[in-house]
XYZ file of N, CA and C in Angstrom:
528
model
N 10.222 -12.288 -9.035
C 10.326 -11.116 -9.897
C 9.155 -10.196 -9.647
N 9.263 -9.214 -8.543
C 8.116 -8.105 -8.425
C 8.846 -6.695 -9.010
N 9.442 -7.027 -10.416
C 9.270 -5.627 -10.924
C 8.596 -5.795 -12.136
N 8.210 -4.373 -12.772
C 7.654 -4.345 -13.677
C 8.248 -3.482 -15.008
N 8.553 -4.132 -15.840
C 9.428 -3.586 -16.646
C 8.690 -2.427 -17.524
N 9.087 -0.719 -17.760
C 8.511 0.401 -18.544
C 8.791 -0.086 -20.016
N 7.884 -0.729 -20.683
C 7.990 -0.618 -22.144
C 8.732 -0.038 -22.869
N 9.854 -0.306 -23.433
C 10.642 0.832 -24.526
C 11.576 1.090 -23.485
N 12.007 0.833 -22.386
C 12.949 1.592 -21.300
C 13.616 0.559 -20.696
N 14.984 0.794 -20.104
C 15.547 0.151 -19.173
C 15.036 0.150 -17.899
N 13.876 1.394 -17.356
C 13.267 1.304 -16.025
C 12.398 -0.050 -15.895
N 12.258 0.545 -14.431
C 11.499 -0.550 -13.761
C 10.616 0.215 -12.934
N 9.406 -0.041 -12.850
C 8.185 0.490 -12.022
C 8.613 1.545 -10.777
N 8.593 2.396 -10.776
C 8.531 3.208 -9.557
C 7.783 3.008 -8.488
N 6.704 2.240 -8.624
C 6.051 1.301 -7.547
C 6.522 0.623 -6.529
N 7.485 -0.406 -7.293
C 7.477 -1.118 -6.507
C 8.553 -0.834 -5.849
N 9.571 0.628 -5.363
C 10.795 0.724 -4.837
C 9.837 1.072 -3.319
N 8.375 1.699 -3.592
C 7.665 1.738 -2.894
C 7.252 0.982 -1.608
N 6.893 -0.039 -2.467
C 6.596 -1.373 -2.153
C 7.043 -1.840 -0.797
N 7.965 -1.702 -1.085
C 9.303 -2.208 -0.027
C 9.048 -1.542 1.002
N 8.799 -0.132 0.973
C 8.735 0.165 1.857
C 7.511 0.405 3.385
N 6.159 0.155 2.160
C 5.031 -0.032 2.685
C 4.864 -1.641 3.065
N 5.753 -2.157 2.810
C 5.500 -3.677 3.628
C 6.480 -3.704 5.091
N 7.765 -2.701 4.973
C 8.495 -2.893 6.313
C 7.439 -2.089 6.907
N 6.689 -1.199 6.826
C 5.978 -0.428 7.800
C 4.783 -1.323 8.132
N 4.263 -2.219 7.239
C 3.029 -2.888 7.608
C 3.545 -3.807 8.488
N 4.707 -4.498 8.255
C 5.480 -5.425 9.142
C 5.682 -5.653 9.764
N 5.902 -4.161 10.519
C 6.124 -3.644 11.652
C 5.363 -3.790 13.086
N 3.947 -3.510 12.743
C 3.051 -3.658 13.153
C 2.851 -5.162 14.064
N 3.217 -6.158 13.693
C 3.540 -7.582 14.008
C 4.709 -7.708 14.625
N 5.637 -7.092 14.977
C 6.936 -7.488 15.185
C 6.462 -7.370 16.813
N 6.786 -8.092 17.657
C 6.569 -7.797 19.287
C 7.943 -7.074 19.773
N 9.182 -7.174 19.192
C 9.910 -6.819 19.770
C 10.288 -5.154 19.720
N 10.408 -4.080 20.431
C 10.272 -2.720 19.862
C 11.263 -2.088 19.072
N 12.474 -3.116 19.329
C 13.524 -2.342 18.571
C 13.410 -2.878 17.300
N 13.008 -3.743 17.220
C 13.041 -4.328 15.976
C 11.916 -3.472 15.346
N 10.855 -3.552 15.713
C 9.918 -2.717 15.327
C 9.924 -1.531 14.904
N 11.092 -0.863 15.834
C 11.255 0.321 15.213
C 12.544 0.426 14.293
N 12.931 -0.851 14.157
C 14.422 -0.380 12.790
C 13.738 -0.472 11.587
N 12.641 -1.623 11.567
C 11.602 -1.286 9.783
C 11.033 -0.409 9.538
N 10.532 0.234 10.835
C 10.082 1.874 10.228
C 10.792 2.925 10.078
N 12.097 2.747 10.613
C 13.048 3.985 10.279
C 13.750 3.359 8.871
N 13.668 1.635 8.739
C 14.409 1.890 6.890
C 12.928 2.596 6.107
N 11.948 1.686 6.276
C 11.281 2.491 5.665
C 11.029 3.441 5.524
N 11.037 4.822 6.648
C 10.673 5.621 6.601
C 12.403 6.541 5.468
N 13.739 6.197 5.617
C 14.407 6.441 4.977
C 14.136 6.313 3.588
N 13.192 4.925 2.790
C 13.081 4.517 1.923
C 12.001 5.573 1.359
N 11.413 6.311 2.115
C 10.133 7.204 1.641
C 10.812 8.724 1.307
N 11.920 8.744 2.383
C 12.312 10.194 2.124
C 13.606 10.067 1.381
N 13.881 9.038 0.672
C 15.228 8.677 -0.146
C 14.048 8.732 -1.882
N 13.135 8.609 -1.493
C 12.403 8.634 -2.922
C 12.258 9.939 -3.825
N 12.278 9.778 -4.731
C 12.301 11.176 -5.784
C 10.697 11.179 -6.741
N 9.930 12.226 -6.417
C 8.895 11.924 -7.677
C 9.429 12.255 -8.642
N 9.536 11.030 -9.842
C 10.308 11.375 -10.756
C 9.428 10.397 -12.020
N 10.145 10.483 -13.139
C 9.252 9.765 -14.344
C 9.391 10.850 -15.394
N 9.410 10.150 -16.991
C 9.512 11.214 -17.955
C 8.164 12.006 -18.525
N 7.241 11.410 -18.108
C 5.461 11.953 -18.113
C 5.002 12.284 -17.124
N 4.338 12.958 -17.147
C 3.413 13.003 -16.404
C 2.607 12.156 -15.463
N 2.235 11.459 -16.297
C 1.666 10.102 -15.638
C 2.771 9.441 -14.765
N 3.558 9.287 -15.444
C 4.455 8.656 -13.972
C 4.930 9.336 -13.211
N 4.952 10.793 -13.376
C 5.358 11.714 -11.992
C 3.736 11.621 -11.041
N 2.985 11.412 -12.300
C 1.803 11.920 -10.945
C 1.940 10.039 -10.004
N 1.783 8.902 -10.901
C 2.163 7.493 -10.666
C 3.161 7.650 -9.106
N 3.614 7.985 -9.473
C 5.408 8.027 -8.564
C 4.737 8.892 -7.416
N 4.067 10.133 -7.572
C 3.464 10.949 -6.283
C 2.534 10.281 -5.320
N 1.836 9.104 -6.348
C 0.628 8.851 -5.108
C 1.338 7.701 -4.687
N 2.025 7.076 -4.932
C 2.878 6.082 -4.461
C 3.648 6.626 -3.381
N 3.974 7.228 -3.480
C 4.827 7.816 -2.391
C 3.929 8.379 -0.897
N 2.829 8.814 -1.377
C 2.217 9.376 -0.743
C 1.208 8.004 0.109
N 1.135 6.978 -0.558
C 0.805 5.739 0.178
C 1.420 5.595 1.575
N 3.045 5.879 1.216
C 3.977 5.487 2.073
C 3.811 6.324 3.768
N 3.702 7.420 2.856
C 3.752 9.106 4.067
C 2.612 8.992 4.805
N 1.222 8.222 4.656
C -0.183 8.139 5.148
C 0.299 7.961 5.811
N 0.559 5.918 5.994
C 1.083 4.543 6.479
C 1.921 5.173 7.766
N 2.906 5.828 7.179
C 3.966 6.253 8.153
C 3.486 7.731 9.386
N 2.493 7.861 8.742
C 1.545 9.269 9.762
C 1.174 8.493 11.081
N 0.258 7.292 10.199
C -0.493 6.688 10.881
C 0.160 6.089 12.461
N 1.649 5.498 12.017
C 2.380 4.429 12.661
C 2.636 5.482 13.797
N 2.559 6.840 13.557
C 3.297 7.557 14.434
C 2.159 8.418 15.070
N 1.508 7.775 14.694
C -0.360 8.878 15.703
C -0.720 9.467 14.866
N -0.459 10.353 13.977
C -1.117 11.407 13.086
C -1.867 10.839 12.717
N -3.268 9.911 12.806
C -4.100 9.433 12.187
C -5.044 10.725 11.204
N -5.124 11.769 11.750
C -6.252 12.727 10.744
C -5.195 13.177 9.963
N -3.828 13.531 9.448
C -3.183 13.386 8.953
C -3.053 12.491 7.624
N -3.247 11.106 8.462
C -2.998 9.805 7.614
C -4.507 9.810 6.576
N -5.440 9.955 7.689
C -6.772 10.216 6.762
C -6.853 11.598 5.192
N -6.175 12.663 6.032
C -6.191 14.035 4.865
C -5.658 13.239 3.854
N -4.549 12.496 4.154
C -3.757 12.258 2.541
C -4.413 11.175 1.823
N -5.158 9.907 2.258
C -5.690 8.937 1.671
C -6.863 10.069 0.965
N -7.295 10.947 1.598
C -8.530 11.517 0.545
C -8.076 12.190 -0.592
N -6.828 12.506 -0.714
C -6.516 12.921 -2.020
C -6.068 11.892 -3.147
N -6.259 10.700 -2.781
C -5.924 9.632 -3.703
C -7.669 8.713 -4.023
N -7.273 9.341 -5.689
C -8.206 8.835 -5.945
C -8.280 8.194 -7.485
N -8.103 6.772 -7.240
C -7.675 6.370 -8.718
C -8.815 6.283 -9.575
N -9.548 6.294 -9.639
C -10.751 6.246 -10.007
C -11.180 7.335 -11.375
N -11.015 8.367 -10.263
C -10.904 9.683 -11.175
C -9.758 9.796 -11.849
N -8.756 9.599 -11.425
C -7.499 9.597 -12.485
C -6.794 8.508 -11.985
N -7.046 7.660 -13.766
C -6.656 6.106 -13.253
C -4.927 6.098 -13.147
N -4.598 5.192 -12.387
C -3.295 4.678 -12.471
C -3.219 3.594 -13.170
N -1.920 3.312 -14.001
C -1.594 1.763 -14.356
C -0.864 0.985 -13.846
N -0.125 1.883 -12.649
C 1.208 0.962 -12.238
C 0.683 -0.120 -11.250
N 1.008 -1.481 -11.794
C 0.220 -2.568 -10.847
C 0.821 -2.466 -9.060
N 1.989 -1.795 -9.030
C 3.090 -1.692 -7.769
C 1.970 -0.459 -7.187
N 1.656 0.261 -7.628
C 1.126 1.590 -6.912
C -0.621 1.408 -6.593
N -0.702 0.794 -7.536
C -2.688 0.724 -7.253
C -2.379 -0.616 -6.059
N -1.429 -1.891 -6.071
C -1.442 -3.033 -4.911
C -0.774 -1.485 -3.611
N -0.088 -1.121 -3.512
C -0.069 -0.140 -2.184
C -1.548 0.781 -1.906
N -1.837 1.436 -2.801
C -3.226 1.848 -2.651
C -4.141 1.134 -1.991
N -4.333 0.148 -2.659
C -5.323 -0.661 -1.971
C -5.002 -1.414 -0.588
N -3.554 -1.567 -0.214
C -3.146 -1.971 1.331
C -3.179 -0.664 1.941
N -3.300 0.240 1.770
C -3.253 1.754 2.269
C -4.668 2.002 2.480
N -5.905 1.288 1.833
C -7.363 1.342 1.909
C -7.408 -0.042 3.240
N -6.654 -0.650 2.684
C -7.085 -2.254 3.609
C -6.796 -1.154 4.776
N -5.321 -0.891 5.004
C -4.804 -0.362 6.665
C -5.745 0.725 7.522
N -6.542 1.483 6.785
C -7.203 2.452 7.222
C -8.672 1.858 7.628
N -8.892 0.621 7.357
C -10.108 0.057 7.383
C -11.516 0.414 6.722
N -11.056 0.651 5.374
C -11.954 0.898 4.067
C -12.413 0.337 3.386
N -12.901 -0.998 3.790
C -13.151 -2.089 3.140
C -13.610 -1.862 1.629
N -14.881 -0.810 1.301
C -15.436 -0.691 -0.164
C -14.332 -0.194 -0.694
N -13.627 0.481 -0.505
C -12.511 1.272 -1.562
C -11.297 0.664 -1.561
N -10.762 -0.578 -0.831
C -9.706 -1.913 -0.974
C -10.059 -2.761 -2.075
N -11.651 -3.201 -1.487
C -11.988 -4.178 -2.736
C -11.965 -3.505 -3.933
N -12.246 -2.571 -4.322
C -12.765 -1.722 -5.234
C -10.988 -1.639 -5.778
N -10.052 -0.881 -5.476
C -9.085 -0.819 -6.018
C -8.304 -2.360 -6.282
N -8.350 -3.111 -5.037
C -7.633 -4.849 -5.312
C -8.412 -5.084 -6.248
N -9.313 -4.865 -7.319
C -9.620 -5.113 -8.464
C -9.323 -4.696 -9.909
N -8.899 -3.187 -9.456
C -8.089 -2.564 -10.506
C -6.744 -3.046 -10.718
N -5.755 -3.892 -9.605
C -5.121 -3.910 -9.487
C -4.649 -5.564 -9.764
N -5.870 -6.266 -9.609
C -5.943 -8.023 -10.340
C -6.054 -7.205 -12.154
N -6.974 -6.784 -11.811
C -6.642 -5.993 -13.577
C -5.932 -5.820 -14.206
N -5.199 -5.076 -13.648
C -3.514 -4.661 -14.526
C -2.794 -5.654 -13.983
N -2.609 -6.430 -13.487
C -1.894 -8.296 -13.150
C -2.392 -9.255 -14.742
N -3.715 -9.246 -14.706
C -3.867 -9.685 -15.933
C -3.537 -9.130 -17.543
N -3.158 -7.323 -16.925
C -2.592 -6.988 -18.751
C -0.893 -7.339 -18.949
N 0.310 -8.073 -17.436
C 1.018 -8.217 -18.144
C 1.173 -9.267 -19.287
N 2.670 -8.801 -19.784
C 2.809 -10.147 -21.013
C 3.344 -10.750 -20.969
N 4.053 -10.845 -19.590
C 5.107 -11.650 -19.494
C 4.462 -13.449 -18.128
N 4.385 -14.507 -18.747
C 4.302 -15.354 -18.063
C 4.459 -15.210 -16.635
N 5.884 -15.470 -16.111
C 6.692 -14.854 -15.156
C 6.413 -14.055 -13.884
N 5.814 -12.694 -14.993
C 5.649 -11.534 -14.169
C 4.196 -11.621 -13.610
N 3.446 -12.336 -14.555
C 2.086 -12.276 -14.297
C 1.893 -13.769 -12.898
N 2.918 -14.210 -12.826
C 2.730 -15.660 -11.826
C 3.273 -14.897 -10.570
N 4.648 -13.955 -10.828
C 4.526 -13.307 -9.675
C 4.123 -12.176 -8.681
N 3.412 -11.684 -9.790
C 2.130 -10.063 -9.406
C 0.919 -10.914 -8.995
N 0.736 -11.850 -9.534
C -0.699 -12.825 -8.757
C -0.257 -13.086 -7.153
N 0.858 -13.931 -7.054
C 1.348 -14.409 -5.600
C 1.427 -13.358 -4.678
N 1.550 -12.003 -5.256
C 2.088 -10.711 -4.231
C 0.744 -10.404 -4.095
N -0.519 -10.635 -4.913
C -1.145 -9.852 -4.729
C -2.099 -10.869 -3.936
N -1.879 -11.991 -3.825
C -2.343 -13.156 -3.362
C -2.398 -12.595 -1.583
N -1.008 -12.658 -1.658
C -0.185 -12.300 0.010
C -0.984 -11.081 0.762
N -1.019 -10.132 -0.294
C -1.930 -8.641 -0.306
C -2.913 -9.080 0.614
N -3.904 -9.394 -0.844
C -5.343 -10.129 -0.137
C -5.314 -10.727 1.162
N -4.694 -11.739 1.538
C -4.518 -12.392 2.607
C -4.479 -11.568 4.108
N -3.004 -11.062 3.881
C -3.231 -9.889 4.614
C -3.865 -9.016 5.606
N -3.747 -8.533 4.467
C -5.229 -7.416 4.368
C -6.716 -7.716 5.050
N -7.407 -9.116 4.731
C -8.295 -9.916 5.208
C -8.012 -10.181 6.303
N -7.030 -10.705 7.089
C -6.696 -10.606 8.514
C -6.398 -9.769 9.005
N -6.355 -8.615 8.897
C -5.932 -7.153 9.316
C -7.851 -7.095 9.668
N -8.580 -6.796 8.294
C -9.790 -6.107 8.607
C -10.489 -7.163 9.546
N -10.515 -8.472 10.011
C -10.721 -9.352 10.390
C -10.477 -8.985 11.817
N -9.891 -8.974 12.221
C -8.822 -8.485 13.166
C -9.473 -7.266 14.288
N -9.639 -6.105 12.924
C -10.071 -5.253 13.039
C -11.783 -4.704 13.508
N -12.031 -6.141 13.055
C -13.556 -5.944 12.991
C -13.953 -6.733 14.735
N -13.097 -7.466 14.464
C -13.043 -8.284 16.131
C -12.855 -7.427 17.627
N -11.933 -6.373 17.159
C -11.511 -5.409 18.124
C -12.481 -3.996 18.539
N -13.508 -3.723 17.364
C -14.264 -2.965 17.529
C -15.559 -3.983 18.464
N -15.464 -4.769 17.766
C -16.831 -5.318 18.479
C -15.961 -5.327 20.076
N -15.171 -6.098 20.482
C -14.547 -5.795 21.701
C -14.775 -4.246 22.677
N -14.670 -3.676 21.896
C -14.773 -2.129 22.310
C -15.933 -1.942 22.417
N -16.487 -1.791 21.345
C -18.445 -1.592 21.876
C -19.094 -2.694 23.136
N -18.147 -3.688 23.475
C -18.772 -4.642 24.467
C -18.409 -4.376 25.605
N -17.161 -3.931 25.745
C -16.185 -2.905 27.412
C -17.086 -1.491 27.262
N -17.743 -1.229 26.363
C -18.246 0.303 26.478
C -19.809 0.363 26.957
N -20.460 -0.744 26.666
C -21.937 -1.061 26.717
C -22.447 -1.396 28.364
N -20.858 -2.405 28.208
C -20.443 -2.845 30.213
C -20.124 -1.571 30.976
N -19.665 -0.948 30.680
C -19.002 0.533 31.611
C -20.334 1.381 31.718
């Protein structure tokens, strides 16, 4: 169960339709085979431009915008636009205007992991164990821990990864 039910409403988190889609694109990334590789980024990328910023507040239209906008970095990135992918992560800033949706601050912070931002991943994967601990539901809270478990994990082998490959590079560059 990775949704999150809107208090008082039949909805369900606008996050996490997100979700979905920032994990086929992270996914992607791993897949060796290219076609395959490239059918998760074209659902996903359908899944980004099938999305509506929508919500009856404010808060969840703005909620629903940076969520979305997680997606559009991710998907810059996959496709070269890296200063692109960078412009839009700088306009997200939960900090200054917090989010609650636990679906949108866990993409945020894999959207910090992917860019290799280590202070501002940890920093948000904490806001985001945060609001894991305000649900009320048993359930939901056993399965926003495990996702966010997977997150962490991740994420840690990504920057891991990442950190291995630079040093690689500064060592072919030092040799040349």
């Amino acid at each position: 169960r990775y949704t999150s039910k809107v208090i008082g409403t039949s909805r369900f988190s606008y996050g996490i339709n997100l979700n979905v889609a920032v994990s086929l694109m992270l996914a992607s990334i791993y897949v060796e085979d290219n076609a395959e590789s490239a059918e998760l980024v074209k659902e996903a990328r359908h899944n980004i431009f099938e999305h509506k910023v929508s919500g009856d507040t404010d808060k969840e239209r703005y909620e629903s915008e940076m969520g979305a906008l997680v997606g559009v970095a991710i998907l810059a990135c996959l496709h070269g636009e890296i200063e692109d992918c960078f412009t839009i992560v700088s306009k997200i800033n939960i900090h200054d205007k917090p989010i609650d949706d636990y679906y949108t601050v866990l993409n945020i912070a894999r959207l910090y992991g992917f860019c290799g931002m280590p202070d501002k991943y940890e920093k948000t994967m904490q806001v985001a164990r945060d609001l894991c601990g305000n649900a009320d539901d048993a359930a939901l809270i056993q399965s926003q821990v495990k996702l966010l478990e997977a997150c962490h994990s991740e994420i840690n082998h990504r920057l891991s990864e990442g950190g291995k490959l630079v040093e690689q590079a500064f060592e072919k560059r030092n040799n040349n």
